[in-house]
mmCIF file of N, CA, C and O in Angstrom:
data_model
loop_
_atom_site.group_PDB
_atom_site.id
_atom_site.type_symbol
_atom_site.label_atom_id
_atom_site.label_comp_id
_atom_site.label_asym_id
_atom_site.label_seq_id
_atom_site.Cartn_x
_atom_site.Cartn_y
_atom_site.Cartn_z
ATOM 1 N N UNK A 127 0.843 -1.184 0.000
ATOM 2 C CA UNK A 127 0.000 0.000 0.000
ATOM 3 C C UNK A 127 0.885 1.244 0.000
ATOM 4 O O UNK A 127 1.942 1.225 0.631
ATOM 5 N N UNK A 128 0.599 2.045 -0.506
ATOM 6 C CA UNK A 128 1.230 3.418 -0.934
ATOM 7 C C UNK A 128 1.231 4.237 0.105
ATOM 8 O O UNK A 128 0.054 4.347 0.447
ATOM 9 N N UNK A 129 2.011 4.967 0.896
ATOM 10 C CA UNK A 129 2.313 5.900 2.225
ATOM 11 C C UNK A 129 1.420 6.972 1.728
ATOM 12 O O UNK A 129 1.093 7.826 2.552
ATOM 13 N N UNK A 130 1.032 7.056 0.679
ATOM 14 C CA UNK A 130 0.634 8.700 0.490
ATOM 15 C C UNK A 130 -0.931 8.585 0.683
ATOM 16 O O UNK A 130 -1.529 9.630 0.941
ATOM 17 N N UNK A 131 -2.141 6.592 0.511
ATOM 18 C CA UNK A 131 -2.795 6.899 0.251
ATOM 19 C C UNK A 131 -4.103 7.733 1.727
ATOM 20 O O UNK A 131 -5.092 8.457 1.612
ATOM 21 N N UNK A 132 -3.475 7.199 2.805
ATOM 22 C CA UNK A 132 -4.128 7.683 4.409
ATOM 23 C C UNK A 132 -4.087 9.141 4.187
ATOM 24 O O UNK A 132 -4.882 9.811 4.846
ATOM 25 N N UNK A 133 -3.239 9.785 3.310
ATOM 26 C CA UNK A 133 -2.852 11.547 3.369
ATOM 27 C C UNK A 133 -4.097 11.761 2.284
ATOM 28 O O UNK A 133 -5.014 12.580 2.353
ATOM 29 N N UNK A 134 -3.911 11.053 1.560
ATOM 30 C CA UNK A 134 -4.981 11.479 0.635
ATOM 31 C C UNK A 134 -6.717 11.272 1.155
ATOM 32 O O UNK A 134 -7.585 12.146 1.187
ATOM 33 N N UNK A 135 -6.833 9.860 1.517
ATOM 34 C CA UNK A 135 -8.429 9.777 2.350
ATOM 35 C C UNK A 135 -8.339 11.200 3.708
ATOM 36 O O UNK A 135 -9.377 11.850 3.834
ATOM 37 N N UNK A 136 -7.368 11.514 4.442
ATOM 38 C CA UNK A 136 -7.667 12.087 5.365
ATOM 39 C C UNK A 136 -8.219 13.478 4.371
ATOM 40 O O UNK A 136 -9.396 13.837 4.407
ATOM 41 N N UNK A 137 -7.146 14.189 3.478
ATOM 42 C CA UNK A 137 -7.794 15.091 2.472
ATOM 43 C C UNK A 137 -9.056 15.139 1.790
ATOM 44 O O UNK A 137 -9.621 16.232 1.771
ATOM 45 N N UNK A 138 -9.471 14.401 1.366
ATOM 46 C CA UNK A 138 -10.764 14.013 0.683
ATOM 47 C C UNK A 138 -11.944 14.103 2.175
ATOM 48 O O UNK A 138 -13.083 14.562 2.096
ATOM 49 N N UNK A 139 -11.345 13.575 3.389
ATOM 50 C CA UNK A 139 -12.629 13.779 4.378
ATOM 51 C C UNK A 139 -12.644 15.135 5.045
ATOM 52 O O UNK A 139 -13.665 15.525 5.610
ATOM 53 N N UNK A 140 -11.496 15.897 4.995
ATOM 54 C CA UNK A 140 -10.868 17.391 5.640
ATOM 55 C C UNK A 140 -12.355 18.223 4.475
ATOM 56 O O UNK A 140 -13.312 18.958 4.717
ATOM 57 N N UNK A 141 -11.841 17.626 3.338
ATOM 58 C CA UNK A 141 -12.670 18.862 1.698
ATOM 59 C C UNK A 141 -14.242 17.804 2.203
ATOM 60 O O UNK A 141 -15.244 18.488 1.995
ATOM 61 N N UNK A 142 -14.427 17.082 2.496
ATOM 62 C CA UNK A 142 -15.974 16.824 2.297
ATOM 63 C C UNK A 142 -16.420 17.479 3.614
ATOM 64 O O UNK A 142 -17.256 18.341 3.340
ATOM 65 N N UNK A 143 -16.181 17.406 4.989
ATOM 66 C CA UNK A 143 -16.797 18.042 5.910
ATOM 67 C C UNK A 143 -16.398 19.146 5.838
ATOM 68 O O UNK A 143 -17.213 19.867 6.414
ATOM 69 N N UNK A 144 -15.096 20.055 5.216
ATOM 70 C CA UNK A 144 -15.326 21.550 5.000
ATOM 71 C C UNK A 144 -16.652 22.194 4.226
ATOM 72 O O UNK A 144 -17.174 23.256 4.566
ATOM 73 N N UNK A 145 -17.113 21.339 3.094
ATOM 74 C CA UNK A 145 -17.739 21.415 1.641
ATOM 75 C C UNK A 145 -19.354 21.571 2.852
ATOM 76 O O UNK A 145 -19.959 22.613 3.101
ATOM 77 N N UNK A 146 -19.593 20.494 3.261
ATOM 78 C CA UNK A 146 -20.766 20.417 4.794
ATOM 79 C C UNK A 146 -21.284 21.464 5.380
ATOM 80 O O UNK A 146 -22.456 21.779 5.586
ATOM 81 N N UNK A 147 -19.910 22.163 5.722
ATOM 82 C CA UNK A 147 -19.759 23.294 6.467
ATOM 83 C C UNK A 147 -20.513 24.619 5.682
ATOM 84 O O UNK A 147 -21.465 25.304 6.056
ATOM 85 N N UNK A 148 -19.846 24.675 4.680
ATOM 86 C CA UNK A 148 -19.384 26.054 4.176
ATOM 87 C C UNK A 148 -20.855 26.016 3.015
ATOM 88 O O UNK A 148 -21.138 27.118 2.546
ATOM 89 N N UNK A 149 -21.760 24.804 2.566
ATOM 90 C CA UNK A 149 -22.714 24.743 1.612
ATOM 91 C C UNK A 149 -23.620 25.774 1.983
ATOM 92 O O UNK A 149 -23.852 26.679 1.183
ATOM 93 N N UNK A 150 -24.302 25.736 3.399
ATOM 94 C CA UNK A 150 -25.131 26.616 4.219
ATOM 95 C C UNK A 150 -25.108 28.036 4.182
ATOM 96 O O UNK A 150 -26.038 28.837 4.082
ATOM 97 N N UNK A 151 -23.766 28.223 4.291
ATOM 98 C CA UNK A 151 -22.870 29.842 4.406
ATOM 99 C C UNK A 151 -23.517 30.274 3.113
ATOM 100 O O UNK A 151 -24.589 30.877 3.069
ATOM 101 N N UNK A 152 -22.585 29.826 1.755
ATOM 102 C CA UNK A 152 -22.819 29.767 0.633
ATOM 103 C C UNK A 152 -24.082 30.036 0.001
ATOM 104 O O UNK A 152 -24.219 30.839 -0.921
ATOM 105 N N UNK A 153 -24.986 29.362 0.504
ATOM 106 C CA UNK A 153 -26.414 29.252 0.267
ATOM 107 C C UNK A 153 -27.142 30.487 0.732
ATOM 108 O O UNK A 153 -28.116 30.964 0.149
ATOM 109 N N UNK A 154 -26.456 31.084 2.099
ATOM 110 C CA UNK A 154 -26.872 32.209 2.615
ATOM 111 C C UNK A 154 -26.113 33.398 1.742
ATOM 112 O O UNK A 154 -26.612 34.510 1.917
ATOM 113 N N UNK A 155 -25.524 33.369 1.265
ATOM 114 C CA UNK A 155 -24.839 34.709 0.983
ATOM 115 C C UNK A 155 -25.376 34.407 -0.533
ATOM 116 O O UNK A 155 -25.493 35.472 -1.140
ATOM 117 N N UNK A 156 -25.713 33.350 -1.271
ATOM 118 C CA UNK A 156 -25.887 33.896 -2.613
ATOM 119 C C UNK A 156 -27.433 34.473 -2.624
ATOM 120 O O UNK A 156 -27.770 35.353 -3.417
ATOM 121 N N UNK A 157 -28.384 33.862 -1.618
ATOM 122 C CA UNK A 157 -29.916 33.915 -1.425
ATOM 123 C C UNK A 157 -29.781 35.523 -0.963
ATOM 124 O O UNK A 157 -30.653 36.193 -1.516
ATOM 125 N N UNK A 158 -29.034 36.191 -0.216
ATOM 126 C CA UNK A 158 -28.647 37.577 -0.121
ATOM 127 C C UNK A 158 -27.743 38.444 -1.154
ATOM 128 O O UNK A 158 -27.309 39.581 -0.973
ATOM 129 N N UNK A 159 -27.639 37.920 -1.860
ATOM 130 C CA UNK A 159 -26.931 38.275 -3.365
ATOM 131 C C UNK A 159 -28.174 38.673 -3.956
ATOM 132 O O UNK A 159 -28.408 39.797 -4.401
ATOM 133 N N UNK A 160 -28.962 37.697 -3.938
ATOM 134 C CA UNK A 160 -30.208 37.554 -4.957
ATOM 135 C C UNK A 160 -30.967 38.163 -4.642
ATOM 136 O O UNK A 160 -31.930 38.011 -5.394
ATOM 137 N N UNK A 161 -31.235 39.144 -3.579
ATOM 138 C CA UNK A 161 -32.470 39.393 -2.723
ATOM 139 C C UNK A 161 -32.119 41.092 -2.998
ATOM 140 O O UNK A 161 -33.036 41.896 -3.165
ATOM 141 N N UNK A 162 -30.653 41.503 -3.017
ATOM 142 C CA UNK A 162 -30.436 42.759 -2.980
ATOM 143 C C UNK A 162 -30.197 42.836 -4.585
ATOM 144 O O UNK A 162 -30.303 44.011 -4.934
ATOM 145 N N UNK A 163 -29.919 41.999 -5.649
ATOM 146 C CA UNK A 163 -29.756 42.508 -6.394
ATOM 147 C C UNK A 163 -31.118 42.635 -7.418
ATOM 148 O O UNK A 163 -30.952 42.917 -8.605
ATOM 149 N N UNK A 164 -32.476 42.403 -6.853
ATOM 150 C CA UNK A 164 -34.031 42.264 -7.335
ATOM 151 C C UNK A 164 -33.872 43.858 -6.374
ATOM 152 O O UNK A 164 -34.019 44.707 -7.253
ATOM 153 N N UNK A 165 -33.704 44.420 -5.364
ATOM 154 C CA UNK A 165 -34.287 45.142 -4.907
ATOM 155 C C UNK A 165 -35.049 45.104 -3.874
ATOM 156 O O UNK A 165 -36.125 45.666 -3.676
ATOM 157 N N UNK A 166 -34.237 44.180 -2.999
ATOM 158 C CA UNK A 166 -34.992 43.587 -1.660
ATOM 159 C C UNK A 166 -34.119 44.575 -0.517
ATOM 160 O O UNK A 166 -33.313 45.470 -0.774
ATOM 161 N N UNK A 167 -34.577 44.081 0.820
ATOM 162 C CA UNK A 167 -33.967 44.023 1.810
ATOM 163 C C UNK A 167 -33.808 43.011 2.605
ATOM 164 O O UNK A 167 -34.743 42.430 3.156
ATOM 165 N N UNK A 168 -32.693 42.740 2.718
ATOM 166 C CA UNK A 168 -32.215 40.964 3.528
ATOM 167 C C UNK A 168 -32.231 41.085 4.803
ATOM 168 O O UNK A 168 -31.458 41.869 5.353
ATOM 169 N N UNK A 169 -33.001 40.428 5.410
ATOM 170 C CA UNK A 169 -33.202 40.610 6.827
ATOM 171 C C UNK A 169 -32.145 39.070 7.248
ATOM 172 O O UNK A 169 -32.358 37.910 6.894
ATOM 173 N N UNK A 170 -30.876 39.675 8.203
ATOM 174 C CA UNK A 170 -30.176 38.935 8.572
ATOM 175 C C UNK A 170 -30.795 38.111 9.952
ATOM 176 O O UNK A 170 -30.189 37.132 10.388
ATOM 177 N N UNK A 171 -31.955 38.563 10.541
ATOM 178 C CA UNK A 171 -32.206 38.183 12.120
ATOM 179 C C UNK A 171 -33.052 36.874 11.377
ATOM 180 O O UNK A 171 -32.684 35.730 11.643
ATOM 181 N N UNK A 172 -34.058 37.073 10.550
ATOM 182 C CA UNK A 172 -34.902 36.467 10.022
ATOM 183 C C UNK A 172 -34.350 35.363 8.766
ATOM 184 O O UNK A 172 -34.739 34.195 8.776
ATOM 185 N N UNK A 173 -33.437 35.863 7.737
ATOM 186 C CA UNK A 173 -32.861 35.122 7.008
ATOM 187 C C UNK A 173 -33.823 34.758 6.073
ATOM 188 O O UNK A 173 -34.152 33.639 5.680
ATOM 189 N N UNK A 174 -34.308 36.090 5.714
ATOM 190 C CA UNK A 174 -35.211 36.131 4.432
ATOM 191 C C UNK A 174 -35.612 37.745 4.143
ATOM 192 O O UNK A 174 -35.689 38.720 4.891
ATOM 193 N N UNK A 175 -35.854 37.535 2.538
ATOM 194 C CA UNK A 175 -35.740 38.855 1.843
ATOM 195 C C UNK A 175 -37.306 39.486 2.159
ATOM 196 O O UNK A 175 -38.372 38.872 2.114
ATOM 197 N N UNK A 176 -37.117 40.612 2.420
ATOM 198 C CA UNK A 176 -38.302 41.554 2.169
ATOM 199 C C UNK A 176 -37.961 42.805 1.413
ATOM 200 O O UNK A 176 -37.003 43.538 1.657
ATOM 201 N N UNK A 177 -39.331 43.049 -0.037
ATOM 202 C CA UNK A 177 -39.138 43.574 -1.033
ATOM 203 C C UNK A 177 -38.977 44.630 -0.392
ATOM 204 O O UNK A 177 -39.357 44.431 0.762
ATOM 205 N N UNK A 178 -38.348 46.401 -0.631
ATOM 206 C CA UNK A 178 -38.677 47.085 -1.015
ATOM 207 C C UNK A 178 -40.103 48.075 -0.888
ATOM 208 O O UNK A 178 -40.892 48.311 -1.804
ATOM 209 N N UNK A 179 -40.167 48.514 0.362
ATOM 210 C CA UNK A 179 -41.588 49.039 0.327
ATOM 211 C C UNK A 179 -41.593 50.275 -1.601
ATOM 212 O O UNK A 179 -40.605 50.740 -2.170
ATOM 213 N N UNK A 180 -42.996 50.385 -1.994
ATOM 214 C CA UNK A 180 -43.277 51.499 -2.964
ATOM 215 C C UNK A 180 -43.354 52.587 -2.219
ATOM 216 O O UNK A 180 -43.632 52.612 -1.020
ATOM 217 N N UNK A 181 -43.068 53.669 -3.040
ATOM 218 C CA UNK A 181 -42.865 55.123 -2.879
ATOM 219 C C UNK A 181 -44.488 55.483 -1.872
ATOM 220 O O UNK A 181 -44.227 56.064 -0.819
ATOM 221 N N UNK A 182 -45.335 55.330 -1.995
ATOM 222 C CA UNK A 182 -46.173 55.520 -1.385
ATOM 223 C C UNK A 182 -46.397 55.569 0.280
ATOM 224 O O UNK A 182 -46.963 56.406 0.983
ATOM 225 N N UNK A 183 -45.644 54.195 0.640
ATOM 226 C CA UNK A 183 -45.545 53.805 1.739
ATOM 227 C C UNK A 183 -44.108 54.386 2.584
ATOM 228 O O UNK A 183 -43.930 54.362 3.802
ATOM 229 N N UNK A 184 -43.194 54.890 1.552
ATOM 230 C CA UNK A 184 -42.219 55.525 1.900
ATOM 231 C C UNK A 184 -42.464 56.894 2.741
ATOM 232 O O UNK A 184 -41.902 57.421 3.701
ATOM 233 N N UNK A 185 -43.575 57.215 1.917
ATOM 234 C CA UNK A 185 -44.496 58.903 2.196
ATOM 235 C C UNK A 185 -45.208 58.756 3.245
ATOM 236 O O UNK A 185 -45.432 59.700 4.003
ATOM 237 N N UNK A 186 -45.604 57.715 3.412
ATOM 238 C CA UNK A 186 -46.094 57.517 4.841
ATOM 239 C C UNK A 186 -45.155 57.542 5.593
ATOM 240 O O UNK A 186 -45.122 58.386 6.488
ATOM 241 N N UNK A 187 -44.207 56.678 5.436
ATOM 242 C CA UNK A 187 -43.493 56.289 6.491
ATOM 243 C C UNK A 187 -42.464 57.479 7.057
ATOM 244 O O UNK A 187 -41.683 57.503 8.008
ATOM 245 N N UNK A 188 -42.777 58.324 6.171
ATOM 246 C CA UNK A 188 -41.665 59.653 6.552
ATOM 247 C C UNK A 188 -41.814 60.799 7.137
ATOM 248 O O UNK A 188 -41.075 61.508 7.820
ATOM 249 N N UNK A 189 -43.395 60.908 6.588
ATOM 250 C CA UNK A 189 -44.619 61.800 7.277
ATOM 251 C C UNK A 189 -43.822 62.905 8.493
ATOM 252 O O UNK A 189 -43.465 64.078 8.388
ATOM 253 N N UNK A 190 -43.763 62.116 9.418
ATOM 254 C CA UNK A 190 -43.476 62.153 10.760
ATOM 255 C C UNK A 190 -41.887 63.183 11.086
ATOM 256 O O UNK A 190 -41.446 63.934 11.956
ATOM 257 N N UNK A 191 -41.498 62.644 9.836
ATOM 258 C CA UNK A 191 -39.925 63.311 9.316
ATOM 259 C C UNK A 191 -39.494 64.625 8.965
ATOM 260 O O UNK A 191 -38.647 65.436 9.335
ATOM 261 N N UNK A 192 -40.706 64.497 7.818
ATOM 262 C CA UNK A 192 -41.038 65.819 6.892
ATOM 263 C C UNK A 192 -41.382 66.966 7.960
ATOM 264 O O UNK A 192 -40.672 67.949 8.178
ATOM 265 N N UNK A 193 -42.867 66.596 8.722
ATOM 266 C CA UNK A 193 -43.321 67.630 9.345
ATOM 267 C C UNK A 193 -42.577 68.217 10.193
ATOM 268 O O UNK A 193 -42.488 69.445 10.210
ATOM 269 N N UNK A 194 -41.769 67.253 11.229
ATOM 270 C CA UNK A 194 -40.978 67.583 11.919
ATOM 271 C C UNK A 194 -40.185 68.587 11.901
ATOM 272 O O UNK A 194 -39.929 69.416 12.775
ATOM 273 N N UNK A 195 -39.694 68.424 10.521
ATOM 274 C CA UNK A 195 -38.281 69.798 10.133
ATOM 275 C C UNK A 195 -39.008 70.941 9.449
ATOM 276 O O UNK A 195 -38.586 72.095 9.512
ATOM 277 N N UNK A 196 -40.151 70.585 8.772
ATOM 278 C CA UNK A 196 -40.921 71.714 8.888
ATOM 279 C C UNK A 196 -41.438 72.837 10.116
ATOM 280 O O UNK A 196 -41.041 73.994 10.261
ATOM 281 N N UNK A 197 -42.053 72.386 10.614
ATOM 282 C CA UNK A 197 -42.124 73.076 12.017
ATOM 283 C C UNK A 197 -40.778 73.248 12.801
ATOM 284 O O UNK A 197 -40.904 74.071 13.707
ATOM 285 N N UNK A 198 -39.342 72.623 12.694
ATOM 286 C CA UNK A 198 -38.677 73.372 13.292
ATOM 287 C C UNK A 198 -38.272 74.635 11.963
ATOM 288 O O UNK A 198 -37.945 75.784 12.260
ATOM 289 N N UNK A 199 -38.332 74.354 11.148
ATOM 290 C CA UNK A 199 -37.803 75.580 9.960
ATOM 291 C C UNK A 199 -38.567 76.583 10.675
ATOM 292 O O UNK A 199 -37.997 77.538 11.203
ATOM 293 N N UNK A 200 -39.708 76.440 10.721
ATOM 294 C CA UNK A 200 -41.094 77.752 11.105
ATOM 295 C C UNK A 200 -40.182 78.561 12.342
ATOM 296 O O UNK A 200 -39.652 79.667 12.449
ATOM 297 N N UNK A 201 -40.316 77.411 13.146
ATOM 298 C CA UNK A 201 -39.811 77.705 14.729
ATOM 299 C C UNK A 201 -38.429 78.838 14.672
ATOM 300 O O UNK A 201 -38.250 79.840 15.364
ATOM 301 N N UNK A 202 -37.401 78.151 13.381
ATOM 302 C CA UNK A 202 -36.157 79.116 13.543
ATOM 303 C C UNK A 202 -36.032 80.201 12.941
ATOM 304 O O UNK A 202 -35.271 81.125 13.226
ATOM 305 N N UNK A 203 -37.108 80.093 11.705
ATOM 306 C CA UNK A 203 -37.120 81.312 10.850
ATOM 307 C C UNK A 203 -38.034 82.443 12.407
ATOM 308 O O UNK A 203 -37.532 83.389 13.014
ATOM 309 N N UNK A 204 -39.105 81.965 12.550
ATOM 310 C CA UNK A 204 -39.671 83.242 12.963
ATOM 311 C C UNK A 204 -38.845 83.334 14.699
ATOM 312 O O UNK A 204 -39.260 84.174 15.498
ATOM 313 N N UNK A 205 -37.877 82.534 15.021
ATOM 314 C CA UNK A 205 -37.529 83.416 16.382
ATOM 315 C C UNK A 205 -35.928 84.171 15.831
ATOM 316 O O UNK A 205 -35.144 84.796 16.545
ATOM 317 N N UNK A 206 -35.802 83.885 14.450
ATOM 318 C CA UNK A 206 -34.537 84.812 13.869
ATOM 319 C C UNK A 206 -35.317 86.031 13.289
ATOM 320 O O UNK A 206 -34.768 87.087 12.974
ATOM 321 N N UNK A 207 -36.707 85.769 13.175
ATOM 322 C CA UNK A 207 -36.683 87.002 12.347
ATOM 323 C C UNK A 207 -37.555 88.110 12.995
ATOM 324 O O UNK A 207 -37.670 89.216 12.467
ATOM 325 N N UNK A 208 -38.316 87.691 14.442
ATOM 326 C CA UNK A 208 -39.005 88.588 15.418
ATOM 327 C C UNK A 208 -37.563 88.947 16.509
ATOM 328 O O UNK A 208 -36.643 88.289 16.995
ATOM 329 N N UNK A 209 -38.101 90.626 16.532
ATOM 330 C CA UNK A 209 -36.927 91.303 17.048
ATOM 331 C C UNK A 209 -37.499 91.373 18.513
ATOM 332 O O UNK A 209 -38.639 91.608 18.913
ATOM 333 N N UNK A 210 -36.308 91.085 19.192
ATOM 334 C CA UNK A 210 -36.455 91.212 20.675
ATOM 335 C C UNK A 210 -36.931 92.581 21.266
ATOM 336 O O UNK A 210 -36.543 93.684 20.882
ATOM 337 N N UNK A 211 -37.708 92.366 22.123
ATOM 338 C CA UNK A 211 -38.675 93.475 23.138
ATOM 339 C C UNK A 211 -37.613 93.962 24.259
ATOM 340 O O UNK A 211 -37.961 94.752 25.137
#
């Protein structure tokens, strides 16, 4: 029997339980490849894609944002521009 062939089975079982390992990983990062490059968002906690809300729901969702800096604009314009008593 050949000295080299135990080096070689131990190699072949090192690459099959690495291959085990690393299929999962793999599987995760291309399924997140795929998810951002449609225009998703990859939820890492969950480990699944969610699309993209539409512009609509964006406007909702910002609402809160918009007004906000509106009313402080109001707030800074008119205490810069009423002259002190």
């Amino acid at each position: 029997m050949n000295k080299g062939i135990p080096y070689l089975l131990a190699a072949l079982v090192l690459l099959t339980w690495s291959a085990g390992w690393a299929e999962p990983v793999l599987a995760l990062v291309h399924n997140a490849q795929t998810c951002l490059a449609d225009g998703g968002d990859f939820d890492l906690l969950r480990l699944r894609c969610q699309p993209q809300p539409s512009m609509v729901c964006i406007g909702q969702a910002t609402l809160w944002f918009w007004l906000s800096g509106l009313v402080f604009a109001v707030v800074a314009l008119l205490g810069t521009r009423c002259k002190a008593r």
